[in-house]
Short mmCIF file of C-alpha atoms in Angstrom, two decimals:
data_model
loop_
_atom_site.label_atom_id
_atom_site.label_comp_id
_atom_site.label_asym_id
_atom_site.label_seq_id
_atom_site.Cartn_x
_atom_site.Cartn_y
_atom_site.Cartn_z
CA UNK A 1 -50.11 -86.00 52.06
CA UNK A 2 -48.99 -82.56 52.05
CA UNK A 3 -51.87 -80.11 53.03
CA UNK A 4 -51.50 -76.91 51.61
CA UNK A 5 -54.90 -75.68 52.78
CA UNK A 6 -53.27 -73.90 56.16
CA UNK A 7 -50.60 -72.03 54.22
CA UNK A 8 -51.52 -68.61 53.60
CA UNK A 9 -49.91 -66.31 50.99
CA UNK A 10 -49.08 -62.44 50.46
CA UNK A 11 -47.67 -60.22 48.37
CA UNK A 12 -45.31 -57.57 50.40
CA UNK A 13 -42.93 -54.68 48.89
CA UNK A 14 -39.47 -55.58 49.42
CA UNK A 15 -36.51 -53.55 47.98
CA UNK A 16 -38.16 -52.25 45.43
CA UNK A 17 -40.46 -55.07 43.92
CA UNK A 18 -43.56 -57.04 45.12
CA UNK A 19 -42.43 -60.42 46.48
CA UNK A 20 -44.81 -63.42 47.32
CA UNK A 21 -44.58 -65.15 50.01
CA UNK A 22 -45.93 -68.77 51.22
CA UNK A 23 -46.10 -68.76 54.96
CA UNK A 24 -46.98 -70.65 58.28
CA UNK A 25 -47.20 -71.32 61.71
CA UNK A 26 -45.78 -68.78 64.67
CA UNK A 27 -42.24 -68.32 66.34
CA UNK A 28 -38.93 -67.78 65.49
CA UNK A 29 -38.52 -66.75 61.54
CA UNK A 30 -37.51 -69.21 58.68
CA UNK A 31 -36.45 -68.54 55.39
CA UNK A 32 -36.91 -70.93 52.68
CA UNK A 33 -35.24 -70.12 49.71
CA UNK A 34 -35.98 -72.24 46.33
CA UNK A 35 -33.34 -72.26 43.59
CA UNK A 36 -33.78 -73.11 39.80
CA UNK A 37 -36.28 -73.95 37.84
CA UNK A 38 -38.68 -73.59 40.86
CA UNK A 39 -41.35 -71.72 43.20
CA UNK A 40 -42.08 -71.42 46.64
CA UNK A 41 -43.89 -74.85 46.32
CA UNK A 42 -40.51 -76.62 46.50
CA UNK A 43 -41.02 -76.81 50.34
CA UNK A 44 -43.96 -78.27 50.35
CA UNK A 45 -43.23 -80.56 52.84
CA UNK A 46 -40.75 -78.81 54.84
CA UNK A 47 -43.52 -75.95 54.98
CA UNK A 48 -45.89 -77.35 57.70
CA UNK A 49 -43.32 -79.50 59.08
CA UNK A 50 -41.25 -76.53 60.57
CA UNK A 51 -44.51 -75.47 61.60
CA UNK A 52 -45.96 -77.79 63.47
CA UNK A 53 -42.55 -77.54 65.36
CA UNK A 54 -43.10 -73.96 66.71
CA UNK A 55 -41.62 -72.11 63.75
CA UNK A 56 -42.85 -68.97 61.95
CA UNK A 57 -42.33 -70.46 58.24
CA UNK A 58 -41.94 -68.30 55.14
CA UNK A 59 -41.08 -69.38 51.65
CA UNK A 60 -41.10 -66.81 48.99
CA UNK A 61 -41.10 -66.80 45.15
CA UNK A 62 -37.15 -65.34 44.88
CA UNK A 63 -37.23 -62.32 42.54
CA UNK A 64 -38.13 -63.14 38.65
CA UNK A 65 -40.13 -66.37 39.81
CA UNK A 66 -44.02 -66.89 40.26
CA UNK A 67 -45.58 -64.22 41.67
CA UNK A 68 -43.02 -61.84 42.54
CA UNK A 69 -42.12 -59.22 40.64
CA UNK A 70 -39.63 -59.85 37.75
CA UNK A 71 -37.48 -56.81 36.60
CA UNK A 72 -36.44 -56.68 32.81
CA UNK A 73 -32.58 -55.84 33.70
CA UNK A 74 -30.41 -58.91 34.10
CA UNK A 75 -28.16 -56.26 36.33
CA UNK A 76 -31.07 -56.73 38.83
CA UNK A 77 -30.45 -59.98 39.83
CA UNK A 78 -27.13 -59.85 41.30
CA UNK A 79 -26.61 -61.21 45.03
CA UNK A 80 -26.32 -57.73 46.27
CA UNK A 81 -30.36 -57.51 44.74
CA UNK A 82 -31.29 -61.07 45.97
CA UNK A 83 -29.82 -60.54 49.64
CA UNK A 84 -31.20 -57.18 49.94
CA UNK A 85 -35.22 -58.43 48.89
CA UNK A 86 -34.32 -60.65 52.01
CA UNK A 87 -33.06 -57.93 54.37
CA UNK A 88 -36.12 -55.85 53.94
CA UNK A 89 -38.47 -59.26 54.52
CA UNK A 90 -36.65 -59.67 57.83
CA UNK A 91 -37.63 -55.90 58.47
CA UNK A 92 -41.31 -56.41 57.56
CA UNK A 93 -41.80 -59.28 59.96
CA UNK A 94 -40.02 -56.77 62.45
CA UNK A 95 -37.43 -59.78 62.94
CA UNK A 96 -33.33 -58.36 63.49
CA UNK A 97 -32.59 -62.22 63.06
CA UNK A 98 -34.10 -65.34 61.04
CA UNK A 99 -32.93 -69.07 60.95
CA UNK A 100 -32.13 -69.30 56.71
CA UNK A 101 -32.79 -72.38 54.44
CA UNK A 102 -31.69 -72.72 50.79
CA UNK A 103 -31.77 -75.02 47.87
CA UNK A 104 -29.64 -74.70 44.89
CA UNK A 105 -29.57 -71.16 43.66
CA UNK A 106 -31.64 -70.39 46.85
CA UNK A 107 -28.44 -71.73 48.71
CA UNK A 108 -26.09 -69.23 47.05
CA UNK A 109 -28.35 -66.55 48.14
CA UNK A 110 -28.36 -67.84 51.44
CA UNK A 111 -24.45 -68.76 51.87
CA UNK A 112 -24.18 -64.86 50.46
CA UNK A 113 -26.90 -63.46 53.32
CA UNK A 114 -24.91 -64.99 55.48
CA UNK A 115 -21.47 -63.14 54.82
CA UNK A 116 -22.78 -59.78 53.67
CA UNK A 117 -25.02 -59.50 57.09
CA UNK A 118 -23.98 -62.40 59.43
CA UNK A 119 -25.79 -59.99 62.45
CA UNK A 120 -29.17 -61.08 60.21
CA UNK A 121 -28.92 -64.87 60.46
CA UNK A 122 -29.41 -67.19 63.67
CA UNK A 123 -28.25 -70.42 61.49
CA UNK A 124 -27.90 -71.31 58.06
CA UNK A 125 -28.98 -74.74 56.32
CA UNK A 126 -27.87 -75.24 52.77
CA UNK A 127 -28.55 -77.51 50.40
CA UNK A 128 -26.97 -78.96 47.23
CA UNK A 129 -24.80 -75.86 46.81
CA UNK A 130 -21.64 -75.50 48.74
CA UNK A 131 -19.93 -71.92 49.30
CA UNK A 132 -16.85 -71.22 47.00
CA UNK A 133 -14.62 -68.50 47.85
CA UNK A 134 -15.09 -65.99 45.18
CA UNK A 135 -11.38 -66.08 43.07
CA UNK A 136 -10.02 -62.33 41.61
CA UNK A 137 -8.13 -64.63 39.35
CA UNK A 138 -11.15 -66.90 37.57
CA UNK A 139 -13.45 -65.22 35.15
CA UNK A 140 -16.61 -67.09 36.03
CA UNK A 141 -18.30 -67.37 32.30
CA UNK A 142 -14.85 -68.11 30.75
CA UNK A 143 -14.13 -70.53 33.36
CA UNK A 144 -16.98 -72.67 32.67
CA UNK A 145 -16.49 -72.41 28.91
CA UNK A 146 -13.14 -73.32 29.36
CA UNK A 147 -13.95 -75.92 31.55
CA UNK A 148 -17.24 -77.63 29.89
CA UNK A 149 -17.86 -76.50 26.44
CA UNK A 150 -20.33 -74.08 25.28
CA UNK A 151 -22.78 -76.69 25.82
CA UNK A 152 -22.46 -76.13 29.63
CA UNK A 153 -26.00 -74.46 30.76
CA UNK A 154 -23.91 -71.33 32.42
CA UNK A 155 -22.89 -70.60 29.05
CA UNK A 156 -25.96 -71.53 26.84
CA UNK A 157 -28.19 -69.36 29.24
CA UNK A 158 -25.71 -66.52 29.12
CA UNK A 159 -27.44 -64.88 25.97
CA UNK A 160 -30.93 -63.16 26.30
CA UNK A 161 -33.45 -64.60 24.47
CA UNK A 162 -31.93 -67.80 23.85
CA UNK A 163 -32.72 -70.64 26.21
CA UNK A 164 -36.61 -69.06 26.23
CA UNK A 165 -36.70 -69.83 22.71
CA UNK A 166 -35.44 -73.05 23.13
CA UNK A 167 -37.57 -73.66 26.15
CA UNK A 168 -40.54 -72.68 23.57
CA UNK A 169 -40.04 -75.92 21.73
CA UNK A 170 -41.31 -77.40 24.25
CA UNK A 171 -45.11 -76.90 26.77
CA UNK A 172 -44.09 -75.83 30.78
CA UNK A 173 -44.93 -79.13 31.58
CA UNK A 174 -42.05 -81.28 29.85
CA UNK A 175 -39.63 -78.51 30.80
CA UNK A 176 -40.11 -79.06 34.40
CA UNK A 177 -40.21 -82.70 33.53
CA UNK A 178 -36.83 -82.85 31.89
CA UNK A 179 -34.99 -80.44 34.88
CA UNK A 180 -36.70 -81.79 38.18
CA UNK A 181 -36.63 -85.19 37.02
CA UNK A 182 -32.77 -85.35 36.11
CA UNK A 183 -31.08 -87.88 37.99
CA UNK A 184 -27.42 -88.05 36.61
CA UNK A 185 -24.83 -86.92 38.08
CA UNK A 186 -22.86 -85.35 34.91
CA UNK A 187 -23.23 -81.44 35.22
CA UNK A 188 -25.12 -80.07 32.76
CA UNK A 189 -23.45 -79.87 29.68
CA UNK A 190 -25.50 -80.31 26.06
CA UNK A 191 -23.16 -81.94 23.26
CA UNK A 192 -21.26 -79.94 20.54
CA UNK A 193 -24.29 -77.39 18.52
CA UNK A 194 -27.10 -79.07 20.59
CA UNK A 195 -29.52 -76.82 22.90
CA UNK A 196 -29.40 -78.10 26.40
CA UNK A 197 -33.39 -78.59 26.63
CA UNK A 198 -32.84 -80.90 23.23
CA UNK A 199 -29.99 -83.12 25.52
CA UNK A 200 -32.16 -83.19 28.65
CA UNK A 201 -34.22 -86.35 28.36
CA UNK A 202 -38.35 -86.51 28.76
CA UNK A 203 -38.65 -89.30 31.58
CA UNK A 204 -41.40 -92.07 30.26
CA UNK A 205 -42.07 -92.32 34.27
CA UNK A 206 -42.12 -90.02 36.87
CA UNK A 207 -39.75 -89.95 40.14
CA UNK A 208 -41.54 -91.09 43.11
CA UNK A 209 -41.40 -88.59 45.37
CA UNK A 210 -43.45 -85.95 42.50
CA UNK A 211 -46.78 -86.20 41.16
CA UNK A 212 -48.01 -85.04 37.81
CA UNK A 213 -49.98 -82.27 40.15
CA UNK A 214 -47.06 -81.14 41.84
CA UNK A 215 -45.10 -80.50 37.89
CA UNK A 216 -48.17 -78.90 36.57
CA UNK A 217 -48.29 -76.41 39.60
CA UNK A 218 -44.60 -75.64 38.55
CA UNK A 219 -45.66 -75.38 34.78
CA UNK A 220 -48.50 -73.31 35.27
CA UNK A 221 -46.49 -70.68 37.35
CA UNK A 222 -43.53 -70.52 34.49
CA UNK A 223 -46.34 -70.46 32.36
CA UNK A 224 -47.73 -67.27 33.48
CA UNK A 225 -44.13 -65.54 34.39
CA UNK A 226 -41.99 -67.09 31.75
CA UNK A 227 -38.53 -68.29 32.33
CA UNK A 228 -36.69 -64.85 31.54
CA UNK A 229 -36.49 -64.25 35.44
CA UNK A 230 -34.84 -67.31 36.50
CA UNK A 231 -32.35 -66.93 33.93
CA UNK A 232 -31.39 -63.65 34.34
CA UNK A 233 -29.79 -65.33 37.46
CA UNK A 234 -26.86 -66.13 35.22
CA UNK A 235 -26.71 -63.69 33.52
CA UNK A 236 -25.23 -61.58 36.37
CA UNK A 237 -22.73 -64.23 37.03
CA UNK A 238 -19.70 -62.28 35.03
CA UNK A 239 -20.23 -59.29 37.37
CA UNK A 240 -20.24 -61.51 40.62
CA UNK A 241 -16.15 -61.40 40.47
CA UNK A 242 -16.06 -58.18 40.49
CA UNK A 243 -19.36 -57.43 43.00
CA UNK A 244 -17.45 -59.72 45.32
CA UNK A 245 -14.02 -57.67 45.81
CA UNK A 246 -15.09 -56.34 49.58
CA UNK A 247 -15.91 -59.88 50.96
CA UNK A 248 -12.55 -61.72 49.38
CA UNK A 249 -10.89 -63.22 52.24
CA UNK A 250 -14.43 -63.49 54.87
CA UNK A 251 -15.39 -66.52 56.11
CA UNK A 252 -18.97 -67.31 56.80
CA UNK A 253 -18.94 -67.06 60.60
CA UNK A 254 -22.62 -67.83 61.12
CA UNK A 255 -23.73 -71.96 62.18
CA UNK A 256 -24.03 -73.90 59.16
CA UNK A 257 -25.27 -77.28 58.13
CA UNK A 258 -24.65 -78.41 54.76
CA UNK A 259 -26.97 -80.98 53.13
CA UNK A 260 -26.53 -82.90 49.89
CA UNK A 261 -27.20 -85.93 48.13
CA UNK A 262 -24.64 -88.37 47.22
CA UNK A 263 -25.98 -88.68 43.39
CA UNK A 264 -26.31 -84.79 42.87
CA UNK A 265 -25.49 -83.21 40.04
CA UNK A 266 -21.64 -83.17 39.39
CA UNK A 267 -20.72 -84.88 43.00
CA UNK A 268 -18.53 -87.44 41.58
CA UNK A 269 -18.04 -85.26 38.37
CA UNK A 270 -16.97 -82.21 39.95
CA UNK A 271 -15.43 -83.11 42.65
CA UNK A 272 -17.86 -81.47 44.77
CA UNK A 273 -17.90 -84.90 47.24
CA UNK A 274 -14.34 -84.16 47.65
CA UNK A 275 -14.77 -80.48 48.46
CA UNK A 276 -17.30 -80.67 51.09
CA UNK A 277 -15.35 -83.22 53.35
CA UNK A 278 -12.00 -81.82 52.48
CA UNK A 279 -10.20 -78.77 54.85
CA UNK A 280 -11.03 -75.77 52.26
CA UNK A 281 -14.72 -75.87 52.70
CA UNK A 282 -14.48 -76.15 56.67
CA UNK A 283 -11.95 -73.00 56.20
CA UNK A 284 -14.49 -70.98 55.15
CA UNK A 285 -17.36 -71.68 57.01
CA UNK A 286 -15.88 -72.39 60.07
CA UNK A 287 -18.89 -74.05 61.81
CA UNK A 288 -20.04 -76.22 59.88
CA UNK A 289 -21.69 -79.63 59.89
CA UNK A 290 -21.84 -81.79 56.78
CA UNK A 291 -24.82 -84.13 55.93
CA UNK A 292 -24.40 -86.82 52.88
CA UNK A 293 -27.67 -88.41 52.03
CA UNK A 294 -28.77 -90.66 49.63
CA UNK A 295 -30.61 -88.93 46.84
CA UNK A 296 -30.15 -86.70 44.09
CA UNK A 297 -30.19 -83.28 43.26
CA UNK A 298 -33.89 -81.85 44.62
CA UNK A 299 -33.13 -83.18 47.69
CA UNK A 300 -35.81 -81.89 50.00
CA UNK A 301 -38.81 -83.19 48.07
CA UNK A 302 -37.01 -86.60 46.91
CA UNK A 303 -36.33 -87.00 51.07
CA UNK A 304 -38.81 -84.67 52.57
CA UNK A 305 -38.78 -86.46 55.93
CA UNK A 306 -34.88 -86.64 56.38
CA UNK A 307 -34.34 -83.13 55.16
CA UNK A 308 -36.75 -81.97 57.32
CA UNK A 309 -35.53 -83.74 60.14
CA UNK A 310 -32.33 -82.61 59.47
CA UNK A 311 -33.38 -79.19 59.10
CA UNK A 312 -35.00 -78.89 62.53
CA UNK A 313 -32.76 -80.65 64.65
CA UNK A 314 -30.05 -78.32 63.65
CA UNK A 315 -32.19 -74.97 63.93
CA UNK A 316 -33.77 -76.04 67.29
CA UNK A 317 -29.82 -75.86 68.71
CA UNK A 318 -30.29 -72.06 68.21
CA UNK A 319 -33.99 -71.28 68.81
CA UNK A 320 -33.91 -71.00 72.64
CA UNK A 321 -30.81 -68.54 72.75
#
């Protein structure tokens, strides 16, 4: 049982916006860093864990989710925004380094933290969502309609205003249903003049490693912010190309572990097995281990106790130097 009783929570300014943050425990700093559709409580168990262990733990809502602040602007949530909210966190906890963990989109923040300001991070851990070398050559929203369809969720949450209305069909509660509780591996892709929500199936039973309490704490926080935040993610995507020209060429020269399950979305599909035990992937991020599990896409709450073991016997490595 998870006890959420010793986490405490804040609300600090950070590059411009008011960010929450979940946090416990003392020592070195980690970053936990949630991806999509989710909140701070997607570490849950990793939270007290870390801990326990002699770590200072922090988990914030990522800009647009929960309670932090959500800017209007779909400009504002590029990776130069999203890295920067987590600079000036590091500065508030007066900490020139922090060990950084993140899931999904979380891990693209993280992989991106990690090249802009390597001198910021002691180790990285990501999970689900491998670093790509950003291409001058592929258009990113053409390259996924090209590749998938205008069913594929990149390009159906491309226009404002249209997934939230779709969304709206349904109460918070069977949208988080129908996204956390996803086990195929197919990416994401909603048939020919179909919504993606309409394709995504309504489990009749729930996972277990999730209890109807832990959805309805997700529901009731997209409830109150709405889902216009977490989308606006990709809707920066087109600009990321060109955002990106300085750092074409860097590796990631910072520790990394990579951590992902072997029935995620698109790792047969994709190819994305492939890519993270071929030669490119190790190119980039020179030092790098690779961890396979077995499990599915939200990997740290379907296998809290092997992610979390995972997590700190890499980050412990580092902690003493």
């Amino acid at each position: 049982m998870v006890n959420m009783s010793e986490v405490s929570h804040q609300r600090i300014k950070t590059n411009g916006i008011w960010m929450h943050i979940a946090e416990q425990g003392t020592g070195p700093l980690v970053l936990l860093l949630h991806g999509f559709p989710e909140i701070w409580y997607s570490w849950r168990h990793q939270i007290g864990y870390l801990a326990k262990h002699g770590y200072h733990v922090v988990a914030p809502d990522m800009r647009g989710y929960g309670d932090t602040d959500s800017p209007l602007s779909p400009s504002s949530y590029s990776l130069l925004h999203l890295v920067g909210d987590l600079i000036d966190l590091l500065d508030h906890f007066g900490q020139q380094q922090a060990f950084v963990v993140g899931h999904d989109y979380g891990a693209i923040v993280a992989w991106h933290l990690s090249l802009f300001r390597p001198d910021r991070v002691k180790a990285l851990v990501a999970l689900s969502a491998p670093y790509f070398e950003p291409s001058s050559s592929i258009r990113s929203i053409e390259s996924f309609r090209q590749g998938f369809g205008e069913g594929c969720y990149v390009c159906q949450f491309q226009e404002p205003g249209r997934a939230e209305r779709s969304f709206a069909r349904y109460d918070y509660l069977t949208v988080m249903k129908k996204f956390l509780l996803y086990n195929k591996t197919d990416y994401l892709v909603a048939p020919p003049g179909m919504e993606l929500i309409d394709y995504l199936e309504t489990p009749a039973k729930l996972a277990p490693w999730i209890t109807e309490e832990d959805l309805q704490v997700y529901a009731e926080k997209f409830e109150e912010s709405g889902f216009t935040g977490a989308l606006n993610y990709f809707r920066t995507l087109e600009s990321y190309w060109e955002l990106m020209g300085p750092w074409r060429g860097k590796r990631i020269s910072v520790p990394a572990k990579f951590i992902v399950g072997d029935k995620d979305i698109g790792y047969d599909a994709l190819g994305t097995g492939e890519y993270v035990k071929g030669d490119v992937f190790k190119s980039l991020v020179p030092n790098l281990e690779v961890v396979i599990l077995d499990g599915h896409h939200f990997i740290q709450q379907e296998k809290p106790q092997e992610v979390s073991h995972e997590i700190l016997s890499f980050i412990s490595k580092f902690s003493t130097e």
